[in-house]
Short mmCIF file of C-alpha atoms in Angstrom, two decimals:
data_model
loop_
_atom_site.label_atom_id
_atom_site.label_comp_id
_atom_site.label_asym_id
_atom_site.label_seq_id
_atom_site.Cartn_x
_atom_site.Cartn_y
_atom_site.Cartn_z
CA MET A 1 12.89 -6.22 7.67
CA ASN A 2 14.04 -9.11 5.52
CA THR A 3 13.98 -9.27 1.73
CA GLN A 4 11.09 -11.73 1.53
CA TYR A 5 8.85 -9.38 3.52
CA GLU A 6 9.74 -6.54 1.15
CA LEU A 7 8.96 -8.76 -1.86
CA ASN A 8 5.64 -9.68 -0.29
CA LYS A 9 4.71 -6.03 0.27
CA ASN A 10 5.79 -5.39 -3.33
CA LEU A 11 3.37 -8.03 -4.69
CA ALA A 12 0.52 -6.22 -2.91
CA GLN A 13 1.68 -2.98 -4.59
CA MET A 14 1.27 -4.66 -7.98
CA LEU A 15 -2.35 -5.51 -7.12
CA LYS A 16 -3.29 -1.87 -6.44
CA GLY A 17 -6.05 -0.35 -8.49
CA GLY A 18 -7.39 -3.85 -9.02
CA VAL A 19 -10.20 -6.16 -7.96
CA ILE A 20 -9.66 -9.48 -6.18
CA MET A 21 -12.61 -11.82 -6.67
CA ASP A 22 -13.87 -14.80 -4.65
CA VAL A 23 -14.21 -17.93 -6.79
CA THR A 24 -15.23 -21.49 -5.96
CA THR A 25 -14.45 -23.36 -9.21
CA PRO A 26 -11.83 -23.23 -12.01
CA LYS A 27 -14.61 -22.04 -14.33
CA GLN A 28 -15.47 -19.09 -12.08
CA ALA A 29 -11.74 -18.33 -11.80
CA GLN A 30 -11.47 -18.12 -15.57
CA ILE A 31 -14.54 -15.87 -15.75
CA ALA A 32 -12.95 -13.62 -13.11
CA GLU A 33 -9.58 -13.50 -14.92
CA LYS A 34 -11.27 -12.72 -18.22
CA ALA A 35 -13.33 -9.99 -16.59
CA GLY A 36 -10.12 -8.31 -15.39
CA ALA A 37 -9.59 -9.57 -11.81
CA CYS A 38 -6.00 -8.85 -10.66
CA ALA A 39 -6.12 -11.94 -8.42
CA VAL A 40 -8.62 -14.54 -7.27
CA MET A 41 -9.47 -15.87 -3.80
CA ALA A 42 -10.06 -19.62 -4.03
CA LEU A 43 -12.57 -20.96 -1.53
CA GLU A 44 -15.09 -23.78 -1.32
CA ARG A 45 -18.01 -21.58 -0.35
CA ILE A 46 -18.38 -17.85 -0.76
CA PRO A 47 -19.11 -15.92 2.45
CA ALA A 48 -22.87 -15.59 1.75
CA ASP A 49 -23.14 -19.39 1.61
CA ILE A 50 -20.92 -19.85 4.66
CA ARG A 51 -23.28 -17.52 6.49
CA ALA A 52 -26.35 -19.43 5.26
CA ALA A 53 -24.94 -22.88 5.98
CA GLY A 54 -23.62 -22.16 9.48
CA GLY A 55 -21.34 -24.73 11.15
CA VAL A 56 -17.56 -24.67 11.24
CA SER A 57 -15.92 -23.25 8.19
CA ARG A 58 -12.31 -24.23 7.41
CA MET A 59 -9.49 -23.92 4.87
CA SER A 60 -10.52 -25.22 1.43
CA ASP A 61 -9.40 -28.56 0.00
CA PRO A 62 -5.86 -28.07 -1.43
CA LYS A 63 -6.88 -30.10 -4.48
CA MET A 64 -9.60 -27.57 -5.27
CA ILE A 65 -7.14 -24.67 -4.76
CA LYS A 66 -4.58 -26.36 -7.05
CA SER A 67 -7.20 -26.77 -9.78
CA ILE A 68 -7.74 -23.00 -9.64
CA GLN A 69 -3.97 -22.35 -9.71
CA GLN A 70 -3.84 -24.38 -12.93
CA ALA A 71 -6.83 -22.62 -14.48
CA VAL A 72 -5.52 -19.02 -14.30
CA SER A 73 -2.26 -17.07 -14.70
CA ILE A 74 -3.03 -14.31 -12.16
CA PRO A 75 -2.12 -14.62 -8.44
CA VAL A 76 -4.22 -17.07 -6.41
CA MET A 77 -5.03 -16.40 -2.76
CA ALA A 78 -6.76 -18.65 -0.22
CA LYS A 79 -8.08 -18.32 3.32
CA VAL A 80 -7.02 -19.90 6.60
CA ARG A 81 -8.72 -19.66 9.98
CA ILE A 82 -7.44 -17.00 12.37
CA GLY A 83 -4.57 -18.52 14.38
CA HIS A 84 -4.46 -21.77 12.39
CA PHE A 85 -0.79 -21.85 11.47
CA ALA A 86 -0.95 -25.48 10.31
CA GLU A 87 -3.49 -24.57 7.63
CA ALA A 88 -1.12 -21.77 6.60
CA GLN A 89 1.80 -24.23 6.41
CA ILE A 90 -0.30 -26.37 4.06
CA LEU A 91 -1.11 -23.43 1.79
CA GLN A 92 2.56 -22.43 1.73
CA ALA A 93 3.44 -25.99 0.68
CA ILE A 94 1.20 -25.68 -2.40
CA GLU A 95 2.84 -22.31 -3.22
CA ILE A 96 -0.17 -20.11 -2.76
CA ASP A 97 0.56 -16.49 -3.76
CA TYR A 98 -1.18 -14.88 -0.75
CA ILE A 99 -2.80 -16.25 2.42
CA ASP A 100 -5.83 -14.45 3.88
CA GLU A 101 -5.96 -15.06 7.65
CA SER A 102 -9.67 -14.47 7.62
CA GLU A 103 -12.53 -13.83 10.00
CA VAL A 104 -14.84 -15.30 7.33
CA LEU A 105 -13.77 -18.78 8.45
CA SER A 106 -14.36 -20.03 12.00
CA PRO A 107 -11.48 -18.80 14.18
CA ALA A 108 -9.11 -21.53 15.40
CA ASP A 109 -7.66 -19.41 18.20
CA ASP A 110 -9.44 -16.73 20.22
CA THR A 111 -6.23 -15.13 21.52
CA PHE A 112 -3.37 -15.53 19.10
CA HIS A 113 -3.09 -14.74 15.43
CA ILE A 114 -0.57 -16.60 13.28
CA ASP A 115 3.05 -15.50 13.65
CA LYS A 116 3.28 -14.53 10.00
CA THR A 117 6.96 -13.57 10.25
CA LYS A 118 7.73 -17.33 10.24
CA PHE A 119 6.38 -17.75 6.72
CA LYS A 120 7.81 -17.00 3.27
CA VAL A 121 4.41 -16.57 1.61
CA PRO A 122 2.65 -13.26 2.10
CA PHE A 123 -0.39 -12.69 4.32
CA VAL A 124 -3.32 -10.30 4.08
CA CYS A 125 -5.40 -9.67 7.22
CA GLY A 126 -8.61 -7.83 7.99
CA ALA A 127 -8.84 -4.77 10.27
CA LYS A 128 -11.65 -2.60 11.68
CA ASP A 129 -9.38 0.13 13.01
CA LEU A 130 -5.80 1.37 12.98
CA GLY A 131 -4.75 -0.62 16.05
CA GLU A 132 -5.86 -3.90 14.49
CA ALA A 133 -4.17 -3.04 11.19
CA LEU A 134 -0.85 -2.23 12.87
CA ARG A 135 -1.00 -5.29 15.15
CA ARG A 136 -1.46 -7.54 12.11
CA ILE A 137 1.47 -5.78 10.41
CA SER A 138 3.69 -6.34 13.44
CA GLU A 139 2.76 -10.05 13.24
CA GLY A 140 4.02 -10.04 9.63
CA ALA A 141 1.01 -9.18 7.44
CA SER A 142 2.20 -7.55 4.20
CA MET A 143 -1.25 -6.32 3.13
CA ILE A 144 -4.34 -5.12 5.03
CA ARG A 145 -8.00 -5.06 4.06
CA THR A 146 -11.01 -3.70 5.88
CA LYS A 147 -13.06 -6.44 7.48
CA GLY A 148 -16.37 -5.00 6.36
CA GLU A 149 -19.11 -7.55 6.88
CA PRO A 150 -18.57 -10.44 4.48
CA GLY A 151 -21.38 -12.21 2.71
CA THR A 152 -23.94 -9.47 3.29
CA GLY A 153 -23.79 -7.25 0.22
CA ASP A 154 -24.07 -4.40 2.74
CA VAL A 155 -21.19 -1.94 2.41
CA ILE A 156 -21.82 -0.01 5.65
CA GLN A 157 -19.18 -1.77 7.71
CA ALA A 158 -16.44 -1.52 5.08
CA VAL A 159 -17.18 2.21 4.92
CA ARG A 160 -17.07 2.49 8.72
CA HIS A 161 -13.74 0.62 8.93
CA MET A 162 -12.07 2.55 6.10
CA ARG A 163 -13.18 5.91 7.49
CA LEU A 164 -12.07 5.00 11.00
CA ILE A 165 -8.61 3.84 9.89
CA ASN A 166 -8.10 7.05 7.91
CA GLN A 167 -9.39 9.25 10.76
CA GLN A 168 -7.05 7.55 13.20
CA ILE A 169 -4.10 8.01 10.83
CA LYS A 170 -4.88 11.75 10.61
CA HIS A 171 -5.20 11.93 14.39
CA ILE A 172 -1.71 10.40 14.82
CA GLN A 173 -0.25 12.84 12.31
CA ASN A 174 -1.70 15.77 14.25
CA LEU A 175 -0.10 14.77 17.54
CA ARG A 176 3.00 16.32 19.00
CA GLU A 177 5.93 13.94 18.63
CA ASP A 178 6.19 13.48 22.41
CA GLU A 179 2.57 12.25 22.47
CA LEU A 180 3.35 9.27 20.22
CA PHE A 181 4.46 7.06 23.10
CA GLN A 182 1.02 7.23 24.69
CA ALA A 183 -0.70 6.92 21.30
CA ALA A 184 1.20 3.70 20.63
CA LYS A 185 0.11 2.40 24.04
CA ASP A 186 -3.53 3.34 23.38
CA LEU A 187 -3.49 1.56 20.02
CA GLN A 188 -1.64 -1.43 21.56
CA VAL A 189 1.05 -1.20 18.91
CA SER A 190 4.82 -0.65 18.89
CA TYR A 191 6.25 2.86 19.06
CA GLU A 192 8.01 2.26 15.72
CA LEU A 193 4.74 1.59 13.88
CA ALA A 194 3.06 4.63 15.44
CA GLN A 195 6.07 6.67 14.38
CA TYR A 196 5.83 5.33 10.81
CA VAL A 197 2.19 6.47 10.62
CA TYR A 198 3.12 9.86 12.12
CA GLU A 199 5.84 10.43 9.55
CA ASN A 200 4.16 8.98 6.45
CA GLY A 201 0.42 9.50 7.00
CA LYS A 202 -0.41 5.99 5.83
CA LEU A 203 -0.06 2.33 6.69
CA PRO A 204 3.31 0.77 5.81
CA VAL A 205 1.48 -1.72 3.55
CA VAL A 206 -1.25 -1.62 0.91
CA ASN A 207 -4.84 -1.32 2.24
CA PHE A 208 -7.77 -2.78 0.26
CA ALA A 209 -11.50 -2.53 0.94
CA ALA A 210 -13.43 -5.74 1.57
CA GLY A 211 -16.70 -7.02 2.98
CA GLY A 212 -20.07 -6.17 1.46
CA ILE A 213 -19.02 -4.59 -1.86
CA ALA A 214 -21.66 -5.52 -4.46
CA THR A 215 -21.89 -2.81 -7.15
CA PRO A 216 -19.59 -0.57 -9.27
CA ALA A 217 -20.82 2.33 -7.12
CA ASP A 218 -19.78 0.51 -3.92
CA ALA A 219 -16.32 -0.05 -5.41
CA ALA A 220 -16.02 3.61 -6.44
CA LEU A 221 -17.16 4.72 -2.96
CA MET A 222 -14.43 2.67 -1.29
CA MET A 223 -11.78 3.92 -3.74
CA GLN A 224 -12.79 7.54 -3.11
CA LEU A 225 -12.56 6.87 0.62
CA GLY A 226 -8.92 5.92 0.07
CA ALA A 227 -8.82 2.17 -0.61
CA ASP A 228 -5.91 0.95 -2.77
CA GLY A 229 -8.17 -1.64 -4.43
CA VAL A 230 -11.13 -3.88 -3.58
CA PHE A 231 -12.01 -7.45 -2.75
CA VAL A 232 -15.40 -8.60 -4.03
CA GLY A 233 -16.66 -11.80 -2.46
CA SER A 234 -20.23 -12.87 -2.74
CA GLY A 235 -21.23 -9.80 -4.75
CA ILE A 236 -20.26 -11.21 -8.14
CA PHE A 237 -21.23 -14.87 -8.29
CA LYS A 238 -24.40 -14.27 -6.23
CA SER A 239 -25.68 -11.81 -8.83
CA GLY A 240 -27.76 -12.26 -11.98
CA ASN A 241 -24.99 -11.61 -14.52
CA PRO A 242 -21.59 -12.32 -12.90
CA GLU A 243 -19.48 -11.64 -16.03
CA LYS A 244 -20.92 -8.22 -16.68
CA ARG A 245 -20.95 -7.21 -13.02
CA ALA A 246 -17.32 -8.33 -12.60
CA GLN A 247 -16.18 -6.31 -15.63
CA SER A 248 -18.08 -3.24 -14.49
CA ILE A 249 -16.58 -3.36 -10.99
CA VAL A 250 -13.07 -3.68 -12.51
CA LYS A 251 -13.65 -0.59 -14.65
CA ALA A 252 -15.23 1.30 -11.75
CA VAL A 253 -12.03 0.79 -9.73
CA THR A 254 -9.97 2.31 -12.58
CA GLY A 255 -12.40 5.17 -13.34
CA TYR A 256 -13.62 5.73 -9.76
CA THR A 257 -13.55 9.52 -9.97
CA ASP A 258 -15.47 9.82 -13.25
CA ALA A 259 -19.21 9.79 -12.54
CA SER A 260 -20.22 9.63 -16.20
CA ILE A 261 -18.19 6.43 -16.64
CA LEU A 262 -19.68 5.07 -13.40
CA ALA A 263 -23.18 5.82 -14.68
CA GLN A 264 -22.56 3.78 -17.82
CA LEU A 265 -21.01 0.96 -15.80
CA SER A 266 -24.01 0.81 -13.47
CA GLU A 267 -26.52 0.33 -16.28
CA ASP A 268 -28.27 -2.92 -16.95
CA LEU A 269 -26.27 -5.16 -14.64
CA GLY A 270 -29.15 -7.51 -13.92
CA GLU A 271 -30.08 -8.45 -10.41
CA ALA A 272 -27.61 -7.58 -7.63
CA MET A 273 -27.15 -10.03 -4.79
CA LEU A 274 -30.15 -9.70 -2.50
CA GLY A 275 -27.98 -9.24 0.56
CA ILE A 276 -28.91 -8.69 4.17
CA ASN A 277 -28.72 -5.54 6.27
CA GLU A 278 -26.33 -5.53 9.19
CA GLN A 279 -29.22 -5.31 11.71
CA GLU A 280 -30.70 -8.51 10.30
CA ILE A 281 -27.71 -10.75 10.87
CA GLU A 282 -26.90 -12.69 13.99
CA LEU A 283 -23.23 -13.38 13.35
CA LEU A 284 -20.90 -10.41 13.00
CA MET A 285 -17.77 -11.90 11.44
CA ALA A 286 -15.91 -8.61 11.88
CA GLN A 287 -15.88 -9.18 15.67
CA ARG A 288 -13.59 -12.17 15.20
CA GLY A 289 -9.89 -11.64 15.98
CA ILE A 290 -8.89 -8.20 17.27
CA MET B 1 11.29 23.33 -19.49
CA LYS B 2 10.19 20.42 -17.37
CA LYS B 3 9.49 17.17 -19.19
CA ASN B 4 5.97 15.71 -19.13
CA ILE B 5 5.83 11.96 -18.62
CA GLY B 6 2.57 10.05 -18.86
CA VAL B 7 2.17 7.06 -16.56
CA LEU B 8 -0.44 4.48 -17.55
CA ALA B 9 -2.72 4.37 -14.50
CA VAL B 10 -5.39 1.78 -15.23
CA GLN B 11 -4.10 -0.73 -12.65
CA GLY B 12 -0.90 -1.61 -10.80
CA ALA B 13 2.05 0.20 -9.27
CA PHE B 14 1.75 3.51 -11.14
CA ALA B 15 2.03 5.67 -7.99
CA GLU B 16 5.55 4.30 -7.37
CA HIS B 17 6.70 5.46 -10.83
CA ILE B 18 5.11 8.87 -10.27
CA ASN B 19 6.98 9.22 -6.94
CA THR B 20 10.27 8.31 -8.62
CA LEU B 21 9.69 10.81 -11.44
CA LYS B 22 8.85 13.55 -8.91
CA LYS B 23 12.23 13.01 -7.27
CA LEU B 24 13.74 13.72 -10.70
CA ASP B 25 11.72 16.95 -11.02
CA ILE B 26 9.52 15.65 -13.85
CA ASN B 27 5.85 16.57 -14.48
CA THR B 28 3.68 13.48 -14.43
CA ILE B 29 0.28 12.82 -15.99
CA GLU B 30 -1.87 9.84 -15.00
CA ILE B 31 -3.20 8.15 -18.13
CA ARG B 32 -6.57 6.65 -17.17
CA LYS B 33 -8.53 7.18 -20.38
CA LYS B 34 -7.96 7.99 -24.04
CA SER B 35 -8.36 11.76 -23.65
CA ASP B 36 -5.56 11.81 -21.03
CA LEU B 37 -3.32 10.55 -23.79
CA THR B 38 -4.55 12.64 -26.68
CA GLU B 39 -5.30 15.97 -24.96
CA ASN B 40 -2.01 16.36 -23.08
CA HIS B 41 1.43 16.98 -24.46
CA ILE B 42 3.60 14.11 -23.31
CA ASP B 43 7.30 13.60 -23.96
CA GLY B 44 7.34 9.95 -22.95
CA ILE B 45 5.22 7.27 -21.29
CA ILE B 46 5.74 4.63 -18.63
CA LEU B 47 3.83 1.35 -18.61
CA PRO B 48 4.07 0.19 -14.98
CA GLY B 49 3.94 -3.17 -13.22
CA GLY B 50 0.64 -4.78 -12.33
CA GLU B 51 -1.29 -7.61 -13.93
CA SER B 52 -0.75 -7.61 -17.69
CA THR B 53 -4.10 -9.38 -18.28
CA VAL B 54 -5.94 -6.55 -16.49
CA MET B 55 -3.97 -3.69 -18.04
CA GLY B 56 -4.13 -5.22 -21.53
CA LYS B 57 -7.88 -5.65 -21.29
CA LEU B 58 -8.46 -2.14 -19.93
CA ILE B 59 -6.33 -0.26 -22.49
CA ASN B 60 -8.28 -2.05 -25.19
CA GLU B 61 -11.76 -1.55 -23.73
CA LEU B 62 -11.10 2.04 -22.66
CA GLY B 63 -10.22 2.78 -26.30
CA MET B 64 -6.55 3.68 -25.77
CA LEU B 65 -4.85 0.77 -27.49
CA ASN B 66 -4.67 2.18 -31.03
CA SER B 67 -3.54 5.66 -29.97
CA LEU B 68 -0.90 4.20 -27.68
CA LYS B 69 0.35 1.93 -30.41
CA LYS B 70 0.49 4.77 -32.92
CA PHE B 71 2.34 7.12 -30.54
CA ILE B 72 4.93 4.44 -29.86
CA GLN B 73 5.32 3.53 -33.55
CA ASP B 74 5.80 7.23 -34.28
CA GLY B 75 8.71 7.32 -31.84
CA LEU B 76 7.28 8.34 -28.42
CA PRO B 77 9.81 7.15 -25.82
CA VAL B 78 8.26 4.36 -23.73
CA PHE B 79 9.49 2.48 -20.67
CA GLY B 80 7.75 -0.77 -19.71
CA THR B 81 8.39 -2.49 -16.36
CA CYS B 82 7.26 -6.09 -15.75
CA ALA B 83 3.63 -6.10 -16.96
CA GLY B 84 4.55 -3.09 -19.15
CA LEU B 85 7.23 -5.22 -20.80
CA ILE B 86 4.60 -7.87 -21.55
CA LEU B 87 2.28 -5.24 -23.07
CA LEU B 88 5.03 -4.17 -25.50
CA ALA B 89 6.13 -7.65 -26.58
CA LYS B 90 5.26 -8.93 -30.04
CA LYS B 91 4.97 -12.46 -28.69
CA ILE B 92 4.20 -14.04 -25.30
CA THR B 93 5.48 -17.61 -25.46
CA ASN B 94 3.09 -19.05 -22.84
CA ASP B 95 0.00 -16.95 -23.66
CA ASP B 96 -1.89 -16.31 -26.91
CA ASN B 97 -2.55 -12.62 -26.20
CA VAL B 98 -0.65 -9.76 -27.79
CA TYR B 99 -1.39 -6.25 -26.51
CA ILE B 100 0.54 -3.25 -27.88
CA GLY B 101 3.00 -5.59 -29.64
CA THR B 102 5.50 -3.03 -30.95
CA MET B 103 8.76 -4.56 -29.67
CA ASP B 104 10.59 -7.46 -31.32
CA ILE B 105 10.93 -9.57 -28.19
CA GLU B 106 9.48 -12.93 -27.11
CA VAL B 107 8.52 -12.96 -23.47
CA LYS B 108 7.65 -15.66 -20.95
CA ARG B 109 5.08 -14.59 -18.34
CA ASN B 110 5.50 -15.60 -14.68
CA ALA B 111 8.82 -17.06 -15.81
CA TYR B 112 10.12 -17.46 -12.24
CA GLY B 113 6.93 -19.14 -11.00
CA ARG B 114 4.64 -17.99 -8.21
CA GLN B 115 5.28 -15.48 -5.43
CA LEU B 116 7.75 -17.85 -3.71
CA GLY B 117 9.92 -17.41 -6.83
CA SER B 118 10.04 -13.60 -6.48
CA PHE B 119 13.54 -12.31 -5.61
CA HIS B 120 15.83 -9.32 -5.24
CA THR B 121 19.38 -9.10 -6.60
CA ASN B 122 21.95 -6.70 -8.00
CA GLY B 123 22.98 -6.91 -11.63
CA GLN B 124 24.92 -5.18 -14.35
CA PHE B 125 22.74 -2.80 -16.40
CA ALA B 126 24.15 -1.56 -19.72
CA LYS B 127 27.08 0.76 -18.85
CA LEU B 128 25.52 1.94 -15.58
CA GLY B 129 27.22 -0.72 -13.47
CA GLN B 130 25.41 -2.68 -10.77
CA VAL B 131 21.81 -1.70 -10.07
CA PRO B 132 19.28 -3.18 -7.59
CA MET B 133 16.69 -5.39 -9.29
CA THR B 134 13.41 -6.53 -7.71
CA PHE B 135 11.52 -9.28 -9.52
CA ILE B 136 7.86 -9.88 -8.56
CA ARG B 137 6.22 -12.88 -10.30
CA ALA B 138 8.34 -11.55 -13.13
CA PRO B 139 8.61 -12.35 -16.82
CA TYR B 140 11.89 -12.63 -18.73
CA ILE B 141 12.75 -12.27 -22.40
CA GLU B 142 13.40 -15.56 -24.20
CA ASN B 143 14.32 -14.18 -27.62
CA VAL B 144 15.12 -10.85 -29.24
CA SER B 145 15.52 -9.80 -32.87
CA LYS B 146 18.85 -8.43 -34.13
CA ASN B 147 17.60 -4.85 -33.88
CA VAL B 148 17.11 -5.16 -30.09
CA ASP B 149 19.94 -4.30 -27.66
CA ILE B 150 20.24 -6.43 -24.55
CA LEU B 151 20.74 -4.20 -21.48
CA ALA B 152 20.84 -6.74 -18.66
CA GLN B 153 20.93 -10.47 -18.07
CA ILE B 154 20.51 -12.46 -14.87
CA ASP B 155 21.41 -16.17 -14.88
CA ASN B 156 21.54 -16.13 -18.69
CA HIS B 157 18.01 -14.75 -19.00
CA ILE B 158 17.43 -11.36 -20.61
CA VAL B 159 15.79 -9.02 -18.09
CA ALA B 160 16.21 -5.64 -19.80
CA ALA B 161 16.34 -4.55 -23.45
CA LYS B 162 16.10 -1.55 -25.75
CA GLN B 163 14.81 -1.10 -29.28
CA ASN B 164 14.89 2.46 -30.64
CA ASN B 165 12.43 4.43 -28.46
CA MET B 166 11.42 1.44 -26.31
CA ILE B 167 13.05 0.30 -23.06
CA VAL B 168 11.83 -2.63 -21.00
CA THR B 169 12.83 -4.22 -17.70
CA SER B 170 11.34 -7.34 -16.18
CA PHE B 171 12.31 -5.98 -12.75
CA HIS B 172 10.95 -2.93 -10.90
CA PRO B 173 13.31 0.06 -10.55
CA GLU B 174 10.35 2.03 -9.13
CA LEU B 175 10.33 -0.21 -6.03
CA THR B 176 13.90 0.72 -5.06
CA SER B 177 15.44 4.09 -4.23
CA ASP B 178 17.78 3.83 -7.23
CA LEU B 179 17.00 6.50 -9.82
CA ASN B 180 19.47 5.44 -12.51
CA ILE B 181 17.15 3.40 -14.71
CA HIS B 182 14.57 6.19 -14.83
CA LYS B 183 17.37 8.65 -15.69
CA TYR B 184 18.49 6.30 -18.44
CA PHE B 185 14.95 6.36 -19.86
CA LEU B 186 14.67 10.15 -19.55
CA ASP B 187 17.92 10.50 -21.54
CA LEU B 188 16.05 9.05 -24.54
CA ILE B 189 13.91 12.18 -24.66
#
């Protein structure tokens, strides 16, 4: 792999143990940075509002993203539609730190993802299972996150995806070496990537949890299930006291194994986002792009 | 006896430092809260890469800042990489914050710009010869006091320095397979 790809994987390594927060204005970005976010995701509408508004959802206005880049000193990420390489070219031109090729926006292509190897800027992509994660990596993603179910405040899908990816990794490790060829075929991934998982027992890139995380306890749950860090979207700025909730989630990701710390962090956070259960929603964003 | 090295583990790439230290047959202790620092015997500490704003905030709010500062002032060997370098600096030229602030260096954060400015190179490090250097949204040192030794420069910018028990690099030796910089730090102990 080339040097730029290594540097892009390295940036994701620096984000580990941290919280990446969705923000829609420079003011929210500053609140997030002050609360201890290790990066922000700049977007016009958070997933809960995208879900409520319906219609086609696209890349955010570059002017709005630039105003957030000026407001904070931490890395700034932004989303493009699945397969929309022109949107990605635009974000690269404004020197975004990370592009999220995201199922939260309306997909632009129902067959092809972006060829991310053609870009200098790094990409993070969502995955529900090991096959998806490794396919995105072969397309050039330098960071993976669970898809979860964005904009719901319901953590069940992020849990399902994280557990499944880890179970599938363990399954690969338990195979005989001569069974890897068929395993690669079953996962629809290259032999080399299957072999990497077999030898190392992990993905070749950092893996964050995302989609439905709303409380310090949710964040700690995902960390204990093996996430390298968490994305929090609607959970913060849809809640009663965003500053306090953001700070508590940051500390929960650092102290995720210490229940007495988690108990303190969970106290008196004000109202959590109301959220919706997965059975109550019509649009499953996680089904987009496989 | 094996040496015990604490690795600040509140956020960032601490696992990479721990892996490097294990290759050198060193005991490692993750420092996540104040008691990790005060209840263990440690011979030295590493402040890893990550986001300095996050790490600086957490060491303060988790109540570790004063103990860390005191240990370092009393001579505990410390090695700061990237964000760790920023935590040790007495002045950040483009930011009003000061965190541990024990080292007489002035540092510029994100000095090479955004991720597209991140790069890898090889450079001369003290008397060790050429070492691989990976810079990720890295800072560099703009000024040092007379009592600080410059260990490495790239394009006329200071990227590594030493003052008594403190070593800093704006690049990430823990991201490469080269063990020389960690050995150089361990020789301080």
